[in-house]
Short mmCIF file of C-alpha atoms and ligand atoms in Angstrom, two decimals:
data_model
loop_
_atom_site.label_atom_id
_atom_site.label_comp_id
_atom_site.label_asym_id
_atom_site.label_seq_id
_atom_site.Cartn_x
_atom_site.Cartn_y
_atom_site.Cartn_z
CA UNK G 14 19.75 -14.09 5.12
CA UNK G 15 23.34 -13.01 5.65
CA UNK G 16 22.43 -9.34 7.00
CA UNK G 17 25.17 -6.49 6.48
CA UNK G 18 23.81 -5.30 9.99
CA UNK G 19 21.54 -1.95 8.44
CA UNK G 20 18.13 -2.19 10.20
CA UNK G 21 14.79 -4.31 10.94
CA UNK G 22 14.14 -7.35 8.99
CA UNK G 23 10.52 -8.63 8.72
CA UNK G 24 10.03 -12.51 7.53
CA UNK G 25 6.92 -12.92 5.49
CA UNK G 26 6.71 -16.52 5.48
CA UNK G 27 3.88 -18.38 2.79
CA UNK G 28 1.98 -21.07 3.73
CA UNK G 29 2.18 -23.01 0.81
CA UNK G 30 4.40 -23.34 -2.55
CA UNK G 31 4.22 -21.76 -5.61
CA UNK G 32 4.30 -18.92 -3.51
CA UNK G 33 7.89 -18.29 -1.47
CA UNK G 34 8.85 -16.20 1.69
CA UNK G 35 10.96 -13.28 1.55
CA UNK G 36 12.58 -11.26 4.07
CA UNK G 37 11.64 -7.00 4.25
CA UNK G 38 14.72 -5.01 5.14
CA UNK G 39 13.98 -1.76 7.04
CA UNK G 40 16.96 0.57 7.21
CA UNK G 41 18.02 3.68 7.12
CA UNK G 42 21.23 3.40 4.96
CA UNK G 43 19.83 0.14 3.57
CA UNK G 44 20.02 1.02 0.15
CA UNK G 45 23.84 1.20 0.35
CA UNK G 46 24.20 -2.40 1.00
CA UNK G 47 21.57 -3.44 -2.24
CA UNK G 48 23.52 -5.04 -4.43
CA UNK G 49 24.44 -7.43 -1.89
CA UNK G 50 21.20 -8.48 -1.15
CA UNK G 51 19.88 -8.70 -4.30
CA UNK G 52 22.22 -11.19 -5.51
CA UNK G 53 21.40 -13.37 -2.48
CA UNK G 54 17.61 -13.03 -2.63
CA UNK G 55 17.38 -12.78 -6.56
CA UNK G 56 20.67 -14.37 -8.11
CA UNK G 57 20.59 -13.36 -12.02
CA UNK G 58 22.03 -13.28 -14.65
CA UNK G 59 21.03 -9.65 -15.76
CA UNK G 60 18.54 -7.26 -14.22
CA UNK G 61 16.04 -4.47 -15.38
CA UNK G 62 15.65 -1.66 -13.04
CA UNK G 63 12.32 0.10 -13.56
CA UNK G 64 11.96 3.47 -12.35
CA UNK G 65 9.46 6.12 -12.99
CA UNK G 66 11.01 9.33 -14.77
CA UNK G 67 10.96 11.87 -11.73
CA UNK G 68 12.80 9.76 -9.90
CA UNK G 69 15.55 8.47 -11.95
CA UNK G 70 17.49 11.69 -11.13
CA UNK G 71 16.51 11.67 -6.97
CA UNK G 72 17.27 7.99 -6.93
CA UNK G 73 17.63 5.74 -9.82
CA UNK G 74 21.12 6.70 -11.67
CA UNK G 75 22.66 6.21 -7.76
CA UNK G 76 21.32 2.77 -7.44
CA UNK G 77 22.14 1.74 -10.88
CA UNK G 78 25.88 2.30 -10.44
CA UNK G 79 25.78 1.37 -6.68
CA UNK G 80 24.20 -2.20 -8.61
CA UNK G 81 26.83 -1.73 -11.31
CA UNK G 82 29.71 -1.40 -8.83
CA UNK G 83 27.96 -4.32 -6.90
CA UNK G 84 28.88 -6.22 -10.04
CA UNK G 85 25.25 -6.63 -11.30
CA UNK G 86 24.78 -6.32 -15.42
CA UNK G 87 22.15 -3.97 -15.11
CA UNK G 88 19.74 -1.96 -17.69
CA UNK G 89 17.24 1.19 -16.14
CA UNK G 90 14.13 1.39 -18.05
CA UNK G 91 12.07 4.38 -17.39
CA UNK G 92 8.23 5.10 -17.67
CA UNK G 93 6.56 8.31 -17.10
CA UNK G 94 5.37 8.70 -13.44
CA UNK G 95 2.05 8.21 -12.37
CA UNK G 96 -1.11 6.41 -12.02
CA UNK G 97 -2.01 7.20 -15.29
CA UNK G 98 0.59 5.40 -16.58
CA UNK G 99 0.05 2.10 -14.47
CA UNK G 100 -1.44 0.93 -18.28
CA UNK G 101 -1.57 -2.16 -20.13
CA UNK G 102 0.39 0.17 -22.75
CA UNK G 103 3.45 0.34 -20.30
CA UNK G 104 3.56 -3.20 -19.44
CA UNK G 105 3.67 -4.01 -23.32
CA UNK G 106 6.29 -0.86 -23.66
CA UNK G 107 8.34 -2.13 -20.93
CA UNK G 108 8.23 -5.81 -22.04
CA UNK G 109 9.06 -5.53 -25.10
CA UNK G 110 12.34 -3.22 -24.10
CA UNK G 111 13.45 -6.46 -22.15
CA UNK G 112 12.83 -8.70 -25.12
CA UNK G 113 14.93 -6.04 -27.47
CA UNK G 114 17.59 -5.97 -24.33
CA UNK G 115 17.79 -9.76 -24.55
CA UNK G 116 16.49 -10.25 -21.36
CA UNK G 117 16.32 -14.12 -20.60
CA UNK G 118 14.38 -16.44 -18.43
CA UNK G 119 17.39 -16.07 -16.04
CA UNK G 120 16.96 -11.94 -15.26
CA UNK G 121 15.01 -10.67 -12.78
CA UNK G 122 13.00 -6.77 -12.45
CA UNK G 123 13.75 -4.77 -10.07
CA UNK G 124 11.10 -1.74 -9.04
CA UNK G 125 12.42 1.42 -7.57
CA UNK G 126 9.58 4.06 -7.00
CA UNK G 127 6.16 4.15 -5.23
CA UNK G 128 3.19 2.16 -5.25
CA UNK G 129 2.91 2.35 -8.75
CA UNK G 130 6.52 1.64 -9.78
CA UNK G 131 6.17 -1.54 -8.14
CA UNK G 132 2.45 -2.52 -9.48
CA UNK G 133 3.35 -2.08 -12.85
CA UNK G 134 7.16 -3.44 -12.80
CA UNK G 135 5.63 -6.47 -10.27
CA UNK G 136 3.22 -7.10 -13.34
CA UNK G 137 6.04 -7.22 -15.72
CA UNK G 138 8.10 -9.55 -13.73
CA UNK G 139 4.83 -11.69 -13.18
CA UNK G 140 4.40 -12.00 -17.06
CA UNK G 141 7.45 -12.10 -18.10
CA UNK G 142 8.62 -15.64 -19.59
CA UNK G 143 5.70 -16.72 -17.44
CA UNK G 144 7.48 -14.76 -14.57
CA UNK G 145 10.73 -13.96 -13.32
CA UNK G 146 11.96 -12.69 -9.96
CA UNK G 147 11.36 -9.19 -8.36
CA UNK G 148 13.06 -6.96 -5.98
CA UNK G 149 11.00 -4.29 -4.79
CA UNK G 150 12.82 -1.14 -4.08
CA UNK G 151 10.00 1.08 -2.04
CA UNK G 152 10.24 5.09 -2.12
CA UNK G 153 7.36 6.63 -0.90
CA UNK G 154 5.60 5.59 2.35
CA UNK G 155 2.80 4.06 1.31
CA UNK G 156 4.67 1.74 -0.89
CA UNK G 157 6.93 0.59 1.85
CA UNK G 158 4.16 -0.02 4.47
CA UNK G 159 1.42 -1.67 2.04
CA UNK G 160 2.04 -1.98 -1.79
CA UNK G 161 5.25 -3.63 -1.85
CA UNK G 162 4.34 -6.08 0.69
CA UNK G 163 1.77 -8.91 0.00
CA UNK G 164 2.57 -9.67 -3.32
CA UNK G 165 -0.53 -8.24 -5.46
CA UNK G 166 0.80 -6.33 -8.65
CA UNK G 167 -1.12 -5.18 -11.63
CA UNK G 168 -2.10 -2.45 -13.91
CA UNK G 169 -5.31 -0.31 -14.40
CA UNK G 170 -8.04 -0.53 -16.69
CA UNK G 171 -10.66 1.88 -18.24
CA UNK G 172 -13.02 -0.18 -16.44
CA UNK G 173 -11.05 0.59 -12.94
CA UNK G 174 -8.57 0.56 -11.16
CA UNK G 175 -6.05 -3.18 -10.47
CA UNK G 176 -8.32 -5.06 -13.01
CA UNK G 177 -5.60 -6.94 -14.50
CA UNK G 178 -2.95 -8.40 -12.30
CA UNK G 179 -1.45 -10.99 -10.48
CA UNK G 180 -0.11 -12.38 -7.04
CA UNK G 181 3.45 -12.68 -7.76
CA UNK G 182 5.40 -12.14 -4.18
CA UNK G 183 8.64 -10.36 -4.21
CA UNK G 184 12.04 -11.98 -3.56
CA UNK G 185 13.11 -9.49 -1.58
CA UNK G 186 11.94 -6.11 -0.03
CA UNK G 187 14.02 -3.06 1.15
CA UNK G 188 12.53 -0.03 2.43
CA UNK G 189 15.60 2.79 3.51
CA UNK G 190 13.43 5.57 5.13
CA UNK G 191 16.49 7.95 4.08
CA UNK G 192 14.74 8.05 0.23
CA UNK G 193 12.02 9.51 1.75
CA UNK G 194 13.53 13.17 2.21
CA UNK G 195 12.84 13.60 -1.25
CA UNK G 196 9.05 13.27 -1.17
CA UNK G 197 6.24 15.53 -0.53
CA UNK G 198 4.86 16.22 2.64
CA UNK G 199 1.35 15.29 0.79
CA UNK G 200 3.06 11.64 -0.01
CA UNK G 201 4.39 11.50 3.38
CA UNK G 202 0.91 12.26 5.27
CA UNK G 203 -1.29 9.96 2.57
CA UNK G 204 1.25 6.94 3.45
CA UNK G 205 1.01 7.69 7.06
CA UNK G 206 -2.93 7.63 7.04
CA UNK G 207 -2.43 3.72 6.07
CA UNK G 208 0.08 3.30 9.05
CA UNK G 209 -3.27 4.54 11.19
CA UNK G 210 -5.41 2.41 9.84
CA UNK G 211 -2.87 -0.86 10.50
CA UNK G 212 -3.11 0.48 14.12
CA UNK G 213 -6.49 0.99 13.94
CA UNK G 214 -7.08 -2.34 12.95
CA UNK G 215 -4.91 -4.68 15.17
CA UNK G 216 -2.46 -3.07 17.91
CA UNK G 217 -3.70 -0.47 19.96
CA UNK G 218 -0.19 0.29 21.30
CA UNK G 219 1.01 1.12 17.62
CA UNK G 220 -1.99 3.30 17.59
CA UNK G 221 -0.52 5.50 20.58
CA UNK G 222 2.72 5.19 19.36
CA UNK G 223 1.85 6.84 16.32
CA UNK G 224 0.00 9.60 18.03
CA UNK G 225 2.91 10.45 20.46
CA UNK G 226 5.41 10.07 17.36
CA UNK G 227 3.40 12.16 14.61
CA UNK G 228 5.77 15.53 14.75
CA UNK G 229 8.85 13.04 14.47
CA UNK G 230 7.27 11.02 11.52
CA UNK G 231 6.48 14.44 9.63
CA UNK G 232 10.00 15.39 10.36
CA UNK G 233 11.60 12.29 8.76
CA UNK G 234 13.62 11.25 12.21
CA UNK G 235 14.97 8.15 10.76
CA UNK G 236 15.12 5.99 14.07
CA UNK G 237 11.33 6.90 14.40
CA UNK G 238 11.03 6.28 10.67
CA UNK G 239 12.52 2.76 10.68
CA UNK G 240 10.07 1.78 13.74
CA UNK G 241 7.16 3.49 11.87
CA UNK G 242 7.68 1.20 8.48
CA UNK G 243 8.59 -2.06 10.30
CA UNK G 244 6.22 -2.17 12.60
CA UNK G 245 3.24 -1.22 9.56
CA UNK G 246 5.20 -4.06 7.41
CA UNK G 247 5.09 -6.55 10.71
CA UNK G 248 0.80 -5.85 10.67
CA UNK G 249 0.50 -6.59 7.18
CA UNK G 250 3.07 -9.00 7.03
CA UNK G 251 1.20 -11.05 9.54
CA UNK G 252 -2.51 -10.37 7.78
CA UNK G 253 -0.89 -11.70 4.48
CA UNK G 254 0.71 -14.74 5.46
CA UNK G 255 -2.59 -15.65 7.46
CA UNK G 256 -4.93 -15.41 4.14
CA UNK G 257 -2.56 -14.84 1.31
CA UNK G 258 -4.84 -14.92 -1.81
CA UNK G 259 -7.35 -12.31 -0.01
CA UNK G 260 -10.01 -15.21 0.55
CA UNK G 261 -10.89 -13.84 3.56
CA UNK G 262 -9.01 -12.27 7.00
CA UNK G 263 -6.96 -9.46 4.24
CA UNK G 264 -10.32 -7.99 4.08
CA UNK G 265 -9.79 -6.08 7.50
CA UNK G 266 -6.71 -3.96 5.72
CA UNK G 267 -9.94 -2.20 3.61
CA UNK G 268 -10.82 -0.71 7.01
CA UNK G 269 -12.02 3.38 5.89
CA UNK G 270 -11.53 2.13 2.42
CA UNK G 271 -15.09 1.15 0.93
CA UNK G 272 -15.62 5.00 1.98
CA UNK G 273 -12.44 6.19 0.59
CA UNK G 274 -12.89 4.69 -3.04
CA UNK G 275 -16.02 6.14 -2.95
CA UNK G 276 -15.19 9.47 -2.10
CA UNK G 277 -11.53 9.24 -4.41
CA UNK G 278 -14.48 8.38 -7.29
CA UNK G 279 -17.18 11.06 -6.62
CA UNK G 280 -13.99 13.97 -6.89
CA UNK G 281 -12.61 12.38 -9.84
CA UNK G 282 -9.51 10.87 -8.57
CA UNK G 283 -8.21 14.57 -7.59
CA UNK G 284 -8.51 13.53 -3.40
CA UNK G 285 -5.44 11.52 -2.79
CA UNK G 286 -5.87 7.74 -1.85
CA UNK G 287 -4.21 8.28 2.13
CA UNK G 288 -6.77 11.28 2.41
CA UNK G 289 -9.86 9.58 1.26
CA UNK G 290 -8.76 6.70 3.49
CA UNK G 291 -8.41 9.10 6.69
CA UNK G 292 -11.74 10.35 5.77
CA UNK G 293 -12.93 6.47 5.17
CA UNK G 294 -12.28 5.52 8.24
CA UNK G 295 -14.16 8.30 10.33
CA UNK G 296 -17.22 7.48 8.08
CA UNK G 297 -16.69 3.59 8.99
CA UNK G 298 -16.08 3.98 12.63
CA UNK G 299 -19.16 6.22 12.78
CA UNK G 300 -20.68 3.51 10.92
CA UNK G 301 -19.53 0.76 13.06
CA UNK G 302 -20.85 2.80 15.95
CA UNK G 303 -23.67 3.62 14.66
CA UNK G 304 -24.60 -0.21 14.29
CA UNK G 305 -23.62 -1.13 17.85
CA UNK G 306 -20.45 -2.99 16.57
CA UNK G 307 -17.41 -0.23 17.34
CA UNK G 308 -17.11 0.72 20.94
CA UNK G 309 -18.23 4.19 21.10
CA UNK G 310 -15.52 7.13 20.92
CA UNK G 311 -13.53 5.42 18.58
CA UNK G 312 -13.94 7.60 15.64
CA UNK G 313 -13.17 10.41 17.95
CA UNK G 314 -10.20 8.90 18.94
CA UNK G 315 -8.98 8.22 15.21
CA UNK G 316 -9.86 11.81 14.38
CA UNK G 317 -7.68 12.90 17.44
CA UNK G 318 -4.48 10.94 15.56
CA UNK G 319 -5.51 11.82 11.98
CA UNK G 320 -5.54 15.58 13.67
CA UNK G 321 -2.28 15.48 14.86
CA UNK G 322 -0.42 13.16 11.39
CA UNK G 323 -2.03 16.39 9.68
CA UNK G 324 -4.48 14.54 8.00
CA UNK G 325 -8.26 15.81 6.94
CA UNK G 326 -11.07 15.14 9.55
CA UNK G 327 -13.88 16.90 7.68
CA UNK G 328 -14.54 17.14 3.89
CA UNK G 329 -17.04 19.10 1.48
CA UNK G 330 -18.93 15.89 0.30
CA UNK G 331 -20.88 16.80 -2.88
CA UNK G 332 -24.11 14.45 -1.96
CA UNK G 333 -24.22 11.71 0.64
CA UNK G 334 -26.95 10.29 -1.79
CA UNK G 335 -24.22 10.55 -4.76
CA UNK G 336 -21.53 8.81 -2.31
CA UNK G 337 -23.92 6.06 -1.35
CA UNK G 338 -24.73 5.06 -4.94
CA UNK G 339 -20.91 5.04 -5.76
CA UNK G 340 -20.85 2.96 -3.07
CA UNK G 341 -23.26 0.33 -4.00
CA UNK G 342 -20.91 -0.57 -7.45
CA UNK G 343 -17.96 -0.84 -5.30
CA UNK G 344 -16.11 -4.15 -6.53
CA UNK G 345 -16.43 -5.54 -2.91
CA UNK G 346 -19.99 -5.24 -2.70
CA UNK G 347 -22.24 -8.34 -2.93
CA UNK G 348 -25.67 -7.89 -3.81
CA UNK G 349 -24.85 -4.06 -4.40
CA UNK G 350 -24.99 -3.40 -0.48
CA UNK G 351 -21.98 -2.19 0.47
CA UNK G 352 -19.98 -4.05 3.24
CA UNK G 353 -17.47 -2.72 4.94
CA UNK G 354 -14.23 -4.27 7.80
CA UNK G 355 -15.36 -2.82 10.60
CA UNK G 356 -13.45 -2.35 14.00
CA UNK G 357 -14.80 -3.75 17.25
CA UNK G 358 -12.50 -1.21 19.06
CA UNK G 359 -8.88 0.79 17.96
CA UNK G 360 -6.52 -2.45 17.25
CA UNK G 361 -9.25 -5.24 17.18
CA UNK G 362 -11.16 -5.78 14.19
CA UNK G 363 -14.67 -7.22 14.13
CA UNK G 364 -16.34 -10.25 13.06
CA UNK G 365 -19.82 -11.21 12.22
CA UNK G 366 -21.48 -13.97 13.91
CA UNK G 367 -21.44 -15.62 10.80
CA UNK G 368 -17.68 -15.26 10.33
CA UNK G 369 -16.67 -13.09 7.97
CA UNK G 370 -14.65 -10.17 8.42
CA UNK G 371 -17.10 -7.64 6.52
CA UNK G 372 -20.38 -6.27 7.62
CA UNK G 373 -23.63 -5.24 5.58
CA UNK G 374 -24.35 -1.60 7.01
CA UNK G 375 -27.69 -1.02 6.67
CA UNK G 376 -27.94 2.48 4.08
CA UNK G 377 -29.49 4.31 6.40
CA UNK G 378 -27.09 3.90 8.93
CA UNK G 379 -24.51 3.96 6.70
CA UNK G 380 -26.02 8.11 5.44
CA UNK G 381 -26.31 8.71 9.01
CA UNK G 382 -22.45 7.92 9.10
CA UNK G 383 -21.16 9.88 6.67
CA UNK G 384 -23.28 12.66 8.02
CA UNK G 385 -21.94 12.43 11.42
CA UNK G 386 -18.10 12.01 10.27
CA UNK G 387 -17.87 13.96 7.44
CA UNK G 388 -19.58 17.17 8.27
CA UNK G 389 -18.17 19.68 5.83
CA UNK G 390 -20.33 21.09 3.35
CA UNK G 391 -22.89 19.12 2.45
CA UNK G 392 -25.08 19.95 -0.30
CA UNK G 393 -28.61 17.90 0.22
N1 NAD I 25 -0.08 -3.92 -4.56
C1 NAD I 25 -0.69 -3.51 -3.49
O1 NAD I 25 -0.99 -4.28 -2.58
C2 NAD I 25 -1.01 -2.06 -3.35
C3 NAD I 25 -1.40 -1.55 -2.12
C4 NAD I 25 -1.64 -0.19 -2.01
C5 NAD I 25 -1.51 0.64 -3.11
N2 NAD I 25 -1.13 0.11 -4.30
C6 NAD I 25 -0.96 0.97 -5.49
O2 NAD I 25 0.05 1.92 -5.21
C7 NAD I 25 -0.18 3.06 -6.03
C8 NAD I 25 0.05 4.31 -5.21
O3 NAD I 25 1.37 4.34 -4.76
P1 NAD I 25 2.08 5.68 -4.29
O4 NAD I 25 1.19 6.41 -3.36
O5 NAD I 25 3.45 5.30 -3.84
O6 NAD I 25 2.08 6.57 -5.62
P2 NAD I 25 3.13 6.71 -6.84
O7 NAD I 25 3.86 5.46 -7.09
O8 NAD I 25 2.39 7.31 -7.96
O9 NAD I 25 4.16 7.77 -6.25
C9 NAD I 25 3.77 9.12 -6.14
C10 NAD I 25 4.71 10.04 -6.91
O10 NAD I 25 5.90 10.24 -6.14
C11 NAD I 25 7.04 9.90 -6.93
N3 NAD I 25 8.04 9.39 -5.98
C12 NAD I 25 8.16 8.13 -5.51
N4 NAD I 25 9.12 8.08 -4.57
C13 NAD I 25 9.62 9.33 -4.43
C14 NAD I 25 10.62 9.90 -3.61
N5 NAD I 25 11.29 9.18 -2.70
N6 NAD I 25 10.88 11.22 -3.75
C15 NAD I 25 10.19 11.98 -4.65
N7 NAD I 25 9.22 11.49 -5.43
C16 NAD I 25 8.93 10.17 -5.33
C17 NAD I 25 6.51 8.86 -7.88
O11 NAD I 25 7.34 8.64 -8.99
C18 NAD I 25 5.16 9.47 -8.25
O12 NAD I 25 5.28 10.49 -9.19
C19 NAD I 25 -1.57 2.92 -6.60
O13 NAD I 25 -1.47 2.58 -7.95
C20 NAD I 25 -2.17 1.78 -5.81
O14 NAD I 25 -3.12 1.04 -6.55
C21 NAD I 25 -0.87 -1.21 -4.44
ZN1 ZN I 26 -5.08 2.14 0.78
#
C-alpha cells in the first residue's frame, strides 16, 4: 500500500482465498489521510458510512466531508448507540436504507464507532448483495486492538450475545489514537484490560511495557498510544492469521474470559466487558495455578498491572456457586465443564498434552479460584 507516511502499519495476511489480507494503519493523524486509503483498499462506486448517533457529532460529520472532499459519493446512516442495538432489527433497518439509497453491488460500508459499530455495520457489509467490502474505522480502544481486527462481525440475539454473524475480513483498518480523546476514561481502561491480556498471553516484554507505560496510556500520549494499539493489533494479528476460522490456536485470546462472561451474566450485563475480563483473568491464573499449569505468582503479577491501568482486582461476587453454574452453559463449554486458555507463564500460553489450547478445570479447583482471586464480598 502506497502509505501517506502517518504511523504503524500491521499486515494481516490469510492463508487461504475467499478470505483476503488487509493492511491496519496505526496513526495518530491517520484519519486525515482516509479518503485516500479507502479508495485504494476499497475502490467503489458509492459508500455508506455507519456511525452510531453519539458519535456522529464527535466524529462522523468530519469524516464524511473529509470523504466527500476526498471525492468519495458518500451517504452516513446512523443507528442508536449501543449494545442493545447490535439487533437483527438494525441490520434489516440499515439494509434496507442502502437498498432505498440505491446502493449497488459496487459500494462498499464503512464502520466508524466502537466494537459495536463495526459488528453490526461488518454484518451488513457481509450480507449485503451476498457481501460487499468494509472499511473499519475504530474509535474506542477495544475496537482498535480486538474487534475490528480478525474479521468476525455479527449481531446479538435474545438467546445471547454474537449468535448470528459472519467472518467477513475488512479491506482495510485504521485506528488514529487522536479519536480517542473523546472517550471515557471507563472505555479507555475496559479496552486497555484486553491489551493486558494480549501480553499476558504471548510477549512478556509487552507485558512490562504496559506496566511502565500505564500513566501515559491513561493520559492519551499519542506516541505511547500508537505503540500501545499496534503492538495489541501485531498479537492478534498474528493469532488470526495462524487459525483464522477460530478452529483452534484463537482460543488463547479467551484468556480471563470464560470468567468474565460469567461474571458480565450473573450482574446483568451492568459490569463492563474490559472489567469482567480483568477480573477473568485473576480467577483463571489462580485457576491455572491452582492446577499446577501457571507458574506460581502470576496472578499476582497481573493484579500488579491491572492495579496500576486502574483496573478492578477484587469484586463483590454474589455466589461462587451462582458463577460456577453460569459457567457450566457457557457456549465454549463441552460436556457443560467449563474449559478455560490457560497461561503457562505471563506471555506463554499453555497447552494440554493432548493439544488443545483449553483446559478442563476441575470445579473444585475452579471455586477455590474464584475464591482466592476474587475476594470481595462473598455471600456463601
Ligand atoms: N468482532 C470481534 O472480534 C469482537 C471482539 C471484541 C468485541 N466485540 C464486540 O465489540 C462490542 C464492544 O465494543 P466497544 O467496547 O467499542 O463498545 P461500543 O461500540 O458500544 O462503544 C461504547 C460507546 O462509546 C461510543 N464511542 C465510540 N467511540 C467513541 C469515541 N471516540 N468518543 C466517544 N464515544 C465513543 C459508542 O458509540 C458507544 O456508545 C461488543 O458488542 C462486542 O461483542 C467484537
Ligand atoms: Zn474481550
Amino acid at each position: 500500500m502506497n502509505d501517506p507516511g502517518v504511523g504503524l502499519n500491521v499486515r494481516v495476511d490469510m492463508p487461504a482465498p475467499p478470505m483476503h489480507g488487509y493492511d491496519v494503519v496505526v496513526g495518530a493523524g491517520a484519519l486525515d489521510g482516509l479518503a485516500t486509503r479507502v479508495r485504494q483498499a476499497a475502490p467503489a462506486e458509492r459508500y455508506a458510512l455507519i456511525v452510531p448517533g453519539d458519535i456522529v457529532g464527535l466524529h462522523g460529520a468530519r469524516v464524511l466531508s473529509q470523504l466527500r472532499d476526498g471525492g468519495l459519493v458518500v451517504d452516513m446512516l446512523e443507528f442508536a448507540a449501543g449494545e442493545a442495538h447490535k439487533t437483527r432489527a438494525v441490520w434489516a433497518s440499515l439494509t434496507d436504507r442502502m437498498l432505498e439509497l440505491g446502493l449497488g453491488r459496487d459500494s462498499a460500508v464503512i464502520a466508524l464507532g466502537g466494537g459495536v459499530a463495526g459488528d453490526l455495520a461488518g454484518f451488513v457489509a457481509a450480507t449485503y448483495m451476498r457481501g460487499i467490502p468494509v472499511v473499519q474505522v475504530p474509535t474506542t480502544l477495544l475496537a482498535m486492538i480486538d474487534a475490528a481486527v480478525g474479521g468476525k462481525t455479527g449481531v446479538d440475539t435474545e438467546a445471547g450475545k454474537n449468535l448470528v454473524g459472519s467472518f467477513h475480513p475488512p479491506r482495510l483498518v485504521i485506528a488514529d489514537p487522536l479519536v480517542l480523546r473523546t472517550l471515557s476514561p471507563d472505555e479507555l481502561r475496559g479496552g486497555l484490560a484486553e491489551a493486558v491480556k494480549h501480553g499476558a498471553i504471548l510477549d512478556a516484554d509487552y507485558f512490562a511495557w504496559i506496566a511502565g507505560n500505564a500513566a501515559a496510556i491513561l493520559e492519551l500520549d499519542a506516541p505511547v498510544l500508537e505503540e500501545l494499539v499496534s503492538r495489541s493489533v501485531r498479537i492478534k494479528a498474528d493469532v488470526v492469521m495462524e487459525d483464522p476460522l477460530e478452529a483452534g490456536r484463537r482460543a488463547v485470546l479467551n484468556f480471563g474470559h470464560t470468567v468474565a462472561h460469567a461474571l458480565e451474566l450473573q450482574a446483568g450485563y451492568r459490569l463492563r466487558h474490559g472489567y469482567a475480563v480483568a477480573l477473568g483473568m485473576l480467577a483463571e491464573a489462580a485457576a491455572g495455578e491452582g492446577c499446577g499449569v501457571t507458574e506460581g505468582g502470576t496472578m499476582e503479577r497481573i493484579a500488579e498491572t491491572l492495579h496500576r491501568c486502574e483496573l478492578p482486582t477484587s469484586h463483590d461476587i454474589g455466589s461462587v456457586d451462582g458463577l460456577l453454574s453460569i459457567m457450566r452453559l457457557d457456549k465454549k463449554a463441552r460436556r457443560t465443564r467449563p474449559r478455560l486458555a490457560l497461561l503457562e507463564r505471563i506471555g506463554v500460553c499453555a497447552r494440554d498434552p493432548a493439544g488443545s489450547w483449553t483446559f478442563e478445570v476441575p470445579e473444585a479447583d475452579l471455586t477455590a479460584a474464584v475464591r482466592r482471586a476474587l475476594h470481595g464480598g462473598e455471600v456463601v
